[in-house]
Amino acid sequence: MHDTEEVLLKGFFDLLDEKTMDKITIQDLADYCHVNRNTFYYHFDNIYDLLEKLFLRQTQAALSYIEEGESFENCMRAIIDFVLCNQNRARHMISSSHDERMTTLLGDSFYTIVKAYLEKYYIIEEDEKDNEEFLLNFCRFAFVGMMMQWIEDGMDEDASSQFVDQLVRYTGSNLDIAFKQRENV
């Protein structure tokens, strides 16, 4: 990744600690990072493009856990831990007028992670593709709804452990019921 792009991503992340996403302008970000607006536009189309890259980065980190053979539970714990470490930013993201964009990005990220896990650990027959898509979307919307509620409720750490336990139990149970697990993965 280009150094300036990294500076802009980090700067945006820093500004999210101070104010909601809809209050961060490209000029604010350019000033904070000591670059001009054209430099921002060289790297990103708009704030949403930058935000998508932030989500993509976190998704890639979770996918690396799966590639390394981590359990679904550990992948989910990593996501929750990231949110816990960035509570103010998470609140500022969902309390902006762009919260619909946030739920879409969060859902897409979760979908990608569960799909990668599913493909690695389960056998999906051709005639089960519709069931796979249904289950992935069901899990996506359940996760996003529960995650948004957890953030709105203040992100209690004790509740986060219970949240991950239930998420893993019910998502895993649904996967086990719907598909045959691969052996020796």
mmCIF file of C-alpha atoms in Angstrom:
data_model
loop_
_atom_site.group_PDB
_atom_site.id
_atom_site.type_symbol
_atom_site.label_atom_id
_atom_site.label_comp_id
_atom_site.label_asym_id
_atom_site.label_seq_id
_atom_site.Cartn_x
_atom_site.Cartn_y
_atom_site.Cartn_z
ATOM 1 C CA MET A 1 0.000 0.000 0.000
ATOM 2 C CA HIS A 2 1.173 3.474 -0.834
ATOM 3 C CA ASP A 3 2.460 5.455 2.201
ATOM 4 C CA THR A 4 0.156 8.424 1.550
ATOM 5 C CA GLU A 5 -2.845 6.132 1.267
ATOM 6 C CA GLU A 6 -1.866 4.596 4.597
ATOM 7 C CA VAL A 7 -1.602 8.066 6.160
ATOM 8 C CA LEU A 8 -5.083 8.954 4.878
ATOM 9 C CA LEU A 9 -6.588 5.690 6.169
ATOM 10 C CA LYS A 10 -5.003 6.193 9.579
ATOM 11 C CA GLY A 11 -6.004 9.864 9.632
ATOM 12 C CA PHE A 12 -9.627 8.995 8.882
ATOM 13 C CA PHE A 13 -9.549 6.351 11.595
ATOM 14 C CA ASP A 14 -8.118 8.926 14.034
ATOM 15 C CA LEU A 15 -10.778 11.509 13.132
ATOM 16 C CA LEU A 16 -13.498 8.888 13.715
ATOM 17 C CA ASP A 17 -12.409 8.873 17.342
ATOM 18 C CA GLU A 18 -13.377 12.544 17.566
ATOM 19 C CA LYS A 19 -16.522 12.883 15.455
ATOM 20 C CA THR A 20 -19.163 11.027 13.509
ATOM 21 C CA MET A 21 -18.455 10.004 9.955
ATOM 22 C CA ASP A 22 -20.868 12.498 8.439
ATOM 23 C CA LYS A 23 -19.005 15.332 10.195
ATOM 24 C CA ILE A 24 -15.647 14.380 8.625
ATOM 25 C CA THR A 25 -15.036 16.230 5.393
ATOM 26 C CA ILE A 26 -12.348 15.515 2.856
ATOM 27 C CA GLN A 27 -10.881 18.907 3.708
ATOM 28 C CA ASP A 28 -10.791 17.949 7.422
ATOM 29 C CA LEU A 29 -8.959 14.759 6.522
ATOM 30 C CA ALA A 30 -6.562 16.516 4.138
ATOM 31 C CA ASP A 31 -5.748 19.136 6.795
ATOM 32 C CA TYR A 32 -5.303 16.489 9.487
ATOM 33 C CA CYS A 33 -2.929 14.500 7.259
ATOM 34 C CA HIS A 34 -1.098 17.580 5.941
ATOM 35 C CA VAL A 35 -1.947 16.849 2.308
ATOM 36 C CA ASN A 36 -4.118 18.658 -0.201
ATOM 37 C CA ARG A 37 -7.543 17.539 -1.390
ATOM 38 C CA ASN A 38 -6.169 16.414 -4.746
ATOM 39 C CA THR A 39 -3.892 13.981 -2.931
ATOM 40 C CA PHE A 40 -6.956 12.434 -1.314
ATOM 41 C CA TYR A 41 -8.673 12.108 -4.705
ATOM 42 C CA TYR A 42 -5.572 10.529 -6.190
ATOM 43 C CA HIS A 43 -6.029 7.614 -3.754
ATOM 44 C CA PHE A 44 -9.791 7.510 -3.163
ATOM 45 C CA ASP A 45 -12.928 8.445 -5.046
ATOM 46 C CA ASN A 46 -14.687 9.690 -1.911
ATOM 47 C CA ILE A 47 -15.019 9.020 1.818
ATOM 48 C CA TYR A 48 -17.030 5.855 1.122
ATOM 49 C CA ASP A 49 -14.231 4.456 -1.017
ATOM 50 C CA LEU A 50 -11.843 5.054 1.876
ATOM 51 C CA LEU A 51 -14.293 3.453 4.295
ATOM 52 C CA GLU A 52 -14.629 0.397 2.055
ATOM 53 C CA LYS A 53 -10.851 0.023 2.068
ATOM 54 C CA LEU A 54 -10.852 0.139 5.877
ATOM 55 C CA PHE A 55 -13.473 -2.614 5.980
ATOM 56 C CA LEU A 56 -11.604 -4.602 3.348
ATOM 57 C CA ARG A 57 -8.470 -4.432 5.474
ATOM 58 C CA GLN A 58 -10.312 -5.827 8.521
ATOM 59 C CA THR A 59 -11.989 -8.493 6.390
ATOM 60 C CA GLN A 60 -8.607 -9.570 5.012
ATOM 61 C CA ALA A 61 -7.253 -9.831 8.561
ATOM 62 C CA ALA A 62 -10.142 -12.117 9.541
ATOM 63 C CA LEU A 63 -9.680 -14.179 6.368
ATOM 64 C CA SER A 64 -6.027 -14.684 7.258
ATOM 65 C CA TYR A 65 -7.193 -16.277 10.529
ATOM 66 C CA ILE A 66 -9.232 -18.775 8.513
ATOM 67 C CA GLU A 67 -6.298 -19.492 6.189
ATOM 68 C CA GLU A 68 -4.112 -20.123 9.226
ATOM 69 C CA GLY A 69 -6.636 -22.702 10.437
ATOM 70 C CA GLU A 70 -8.181 -20.668 13.233
ATOM 71 C CA SER A 71 -11.635 -21.593 14.394
ATOM 72 C CA PHE A 72 -14.709 -19.627 13.412
ATOM 73 C CA GLU A 73 -14.966 -18.610 17.059
ATOM 74 C CA ASN A 74 -11.484 -17.070 17.054
ATOM 75 C CA CYS A 75 -12.261 -15.178 13.841
ATOM 76 C CA MET A 76 -15.408 -13.731 15.413
ATOM 77 C CA ARG A 77 -13.581 -12.921 18.639
ATOM 78 C CA ALA A 78 -10.973 -11.002 16.636
ATOM 79 C CA ILE A 79 -13.725 -8.899 15.036
ATOM 80 C CA ILE A 80 -15.412 -8.228 18.385
ATOM 81 C CA ASP A 81 -12.076 -7.406 20.034
ATOM 82 C CA PHE A 82 -11.335 -4.921 17.248
ATOM 83 C CA VAL A 83 -14.688 -3.218 17.856
ATOM 84 C CA LEU A 84 -14.120 -3.223 21.628
ATOM 85 C CA CYS A 85 -10.731 -1.554 21.157
ATOM 86 C CA ASN A 86 -12.368 1.063 18.940
ATOM 87 C CA GLN A 87 -15.653 1.680 20.742
ATOM 88 C CA ASN A 88 -15.786 5.417 20.149
ATOM 89 C CA ARG A 89 -15.088 4.952 16.451
ATOM 90 C CA ALA A 90 -17.732 2.234 16.180
ATOM 91 C CA ARG A 91 -20.297 4.484 17.853
ATOM 92 C CA HIS A 92 -19.372 7.364 15.567
ATOM 93 C CA MET A 93 -19.724 5.152 12.499
ATOM 94 C CA ILE A 94 -23.203 3.895 13.319
ATOM 95 C CA SER A 95 -24.512 7.169 14.712
ATOM 96 C CA SER A 96 -23.789 9.054 11.513
ATOM 97 C CA SER A 97 -26.383 9.642 8.858
ATOM 98 C CA HIS A 98 -24.508 7.037 6.789
ATOM 99 C CA ASP A 99 -25.319 4.113 9.093
ATOM 100 C CA GLU A 100 -27.001 2.249 6.219
ATOM 101 C CA ARG A 101 -23.657 2.208 4.417
ATOM 102 C CA MET A 102 -22.073 0.885 7.612
ATOM 103 C CA THR A 103 -24.540 -1.968 7.921
ATOM 104 C CA THR A 104 -23.943 -2.895 4.282
ATOM 105 C CA LEU A 105 -20.163 -2.935 4.717
ATOM 106 C CA LEU A 106 -20.408 -4.863 7.977
ATOM 107 C CA GLY A 107 -22.761 -7.369 6.361
ATOM 108 C CA ASP A 108 -20.566 -7.784 3.292
ATOM 109 C CA SER A 109 -17.548 -8.340 5.502
ATOM 110 C CA PHE A 110 -19.302 -10.956 7.620
ATOM 111 C CA TYR A 111 -20.702 -12.678 4.506
ATOM 112 C CA THR A 112 -17.204 -12.908 3.006
ATOM 113 C CA ILE A 113 -15.754 -14.345 6.206
ATOM 114 C CA VAL A 114 -18.492 -16.958 6.690
ATOM 115 C CA LYS A 115 -18.349 -17.910 2.991
ATOM 116 C CA ALA A 116 -14.575 -18.461 3.202
ATOM 117 C CA TYR A 117 -15.038 -20.529 6.359
ATOM 118 C CA LEU A 118 -17.819 -22.518 4.716
ATOM 119 C CA GLU A 119 -15.742 -23.227 1.620
ATOM 120 C CA LYS A 120 -12.769 -24.349 3.687
ATOM 121 C CA TYR A 121 -14.540 -26.587 6.188
ATOM 122 C CA TYR A 122 -17.731 -27.785 4.473
ATOM 123 C CA ILE A 123 -18.662 -29.658 1.317
ATOM 124 C CA ILE A 124 -21.248 -27.753 -0.686
ATOM 125 C CA GLU A 125 -22.875 -29.883 -3.351
ATOM 126 C CA GLU A 126 -24.072 -28.172 -6.528
ATOM 127 C CA ASP A 127 -27.724 -28.718 -5.597
ATOM 128 C CA GLU A 128 -27.085 -27.003 -2.234
ATOM 129 C CA LYS A 129 -25.935 -23.654 -3.691
ATOM 130 C CA ASP A 130 -29.335 -22.012 -3.083
ATOM 131 C CA ASN A 131 -29.273 -23.225 0.522
ATOM 132 C CA GLU A 132 -25.746 -21.889 0.902
ATOM 133 C CA GLU A 133 -26.764 -18.455 -0.337
ATOM 134 C CA PHE A 134 -29.841 -18.405 1.899
ATOM 135 C CA LEU A 135 -27.841 -19.422 4.971
ATOM 136 C CA LEU A 136 -25.076 -16.918 4.259
ATOM 137 C CA ASN A 137 -27.603 -14.094 3.957
ATOM 138 C CA PHE A 138 -29.499 -15.259 7.028
ATOM 139 C CA CYS A 139 -26.279 -15.251 9.054
ATOM 140 C CA ARG A 140 -25.242 -11.888 7.570
ATOM 141 C CA PHE A 141 -28.427 -10.104 8.572
ATOM 142 C CA ALA A 142 -28.565 -11.761 11.986
ATOM 143 C CA PHE A 143 -24.947 -10.774 12.665
ATOM 144 C CA VAL A 144 -25.394 -7.187 11.501
ATOM 145 C CA GLY A 145 -28.567 -6.718 13.521
ATOM 146 C CA MET A 146 -27.028 -8.185 16.652
ATOM 147 C CA MET A 147 -23.765 -6.264 16.179
ATOM 148 C CA MET A 148 -25.557 -2.949 15.671
ATOM 149 C CA GLN A 149 -27.697 -3.563 18.753
ATOM 150 C CA TRP A 150 -24.618 -4.488 20.798
ATOM 151 C CA ILE A 151 -22.856 -1.278 19.732
ATOM 152 C CA GLU A 152 -25.965 0.822 20.446
ATOM 153 C CA ASP A 153 -26.257 -0.826 23.878
ATOM 154 C CA GLY A 154 -22.756 0.306 24.823
ATOM 155 C CA MET A 155 -20.592 -2.704 23.872
ATOM 156 C CA ASP A 156 -20.459 -4.326 27.286
ATOM 157 C CA GLU A 157 -17.394 -6.618 27.386
ATOM 158 C CA ASP A 158 -19.208 -9.360 29.303
ATOM 159 C CA ALA A 159 -22.020 -9.243 26.755
ATOM 160 C CA SER A 160 -19.444 -9.485 23.947
ATOM 161 C CA SER A 161 -18.285 -12.881 25.173
ATOM 162 C CA GLN A 162 -21.862 -14.116 25.320
ATOM 163 C CA PHE A 163 -22.533 -12.572 21.901
ATOM 164 C CA VAL A 164 -19.613 -14.440 20.313
ATOM 165 C CA ASP A 165 -20.555 -17.695 22.068
ATOM 166 C CA GLN A 166 -24.127 -17.484 20.773
ATOM 167 C CA LEU A 167 -23.039 -16.343 17.329
ATOM 168 C CA VAL A 168 -20.634 -19.256 16.976
ATOM 169 C CA ARG A 169 -23.056 -21.775 18.452
ATOM 170 C CA TYR A 170 -26.004 -20.841 16.257
ATOM 171 C CA THR A 171 -24.088 -20.092 13.069
ATOM 172 C CA GLY A 172 -22.025 -23.251 13.496
ATOM 173 C CA SER A 173 -25.109 -25.316 14.270
ATOM 174 C CA ASN A 174 -26.826 -24.065 11.140
ATOM 175 C CA LEU A 175 -23.763 -24.870 9.042
ATOM 176 C CA ASP A 176 -23.531 -28.358 10.567
ATOM 177 C CA ILE A 177 -27.214 -29.032 9.892
ATOM 178 C CA ALA A 178 -27.146 -27.700 6.337
ATOM 179 C CA PHE A 179 -23.850 -29.058 5.040
ATOM 180 C CA LYS A 180 -21.442 -31.925 5.485
ATOM 181 C CA GLN A 181 -18.137 -31.029 7.117
ATOM 182 C CA ARG A 182 -14.899 -31.785 5.314
ATOM 183 C CA GLU A 183 -12.700 -34.329 6.997
ATOM 184 C CA ASN A 184 -9.118 -33.588 8.093
ATOM 185 C CA VAL A 185 -9.058 -29.902 7.208
#
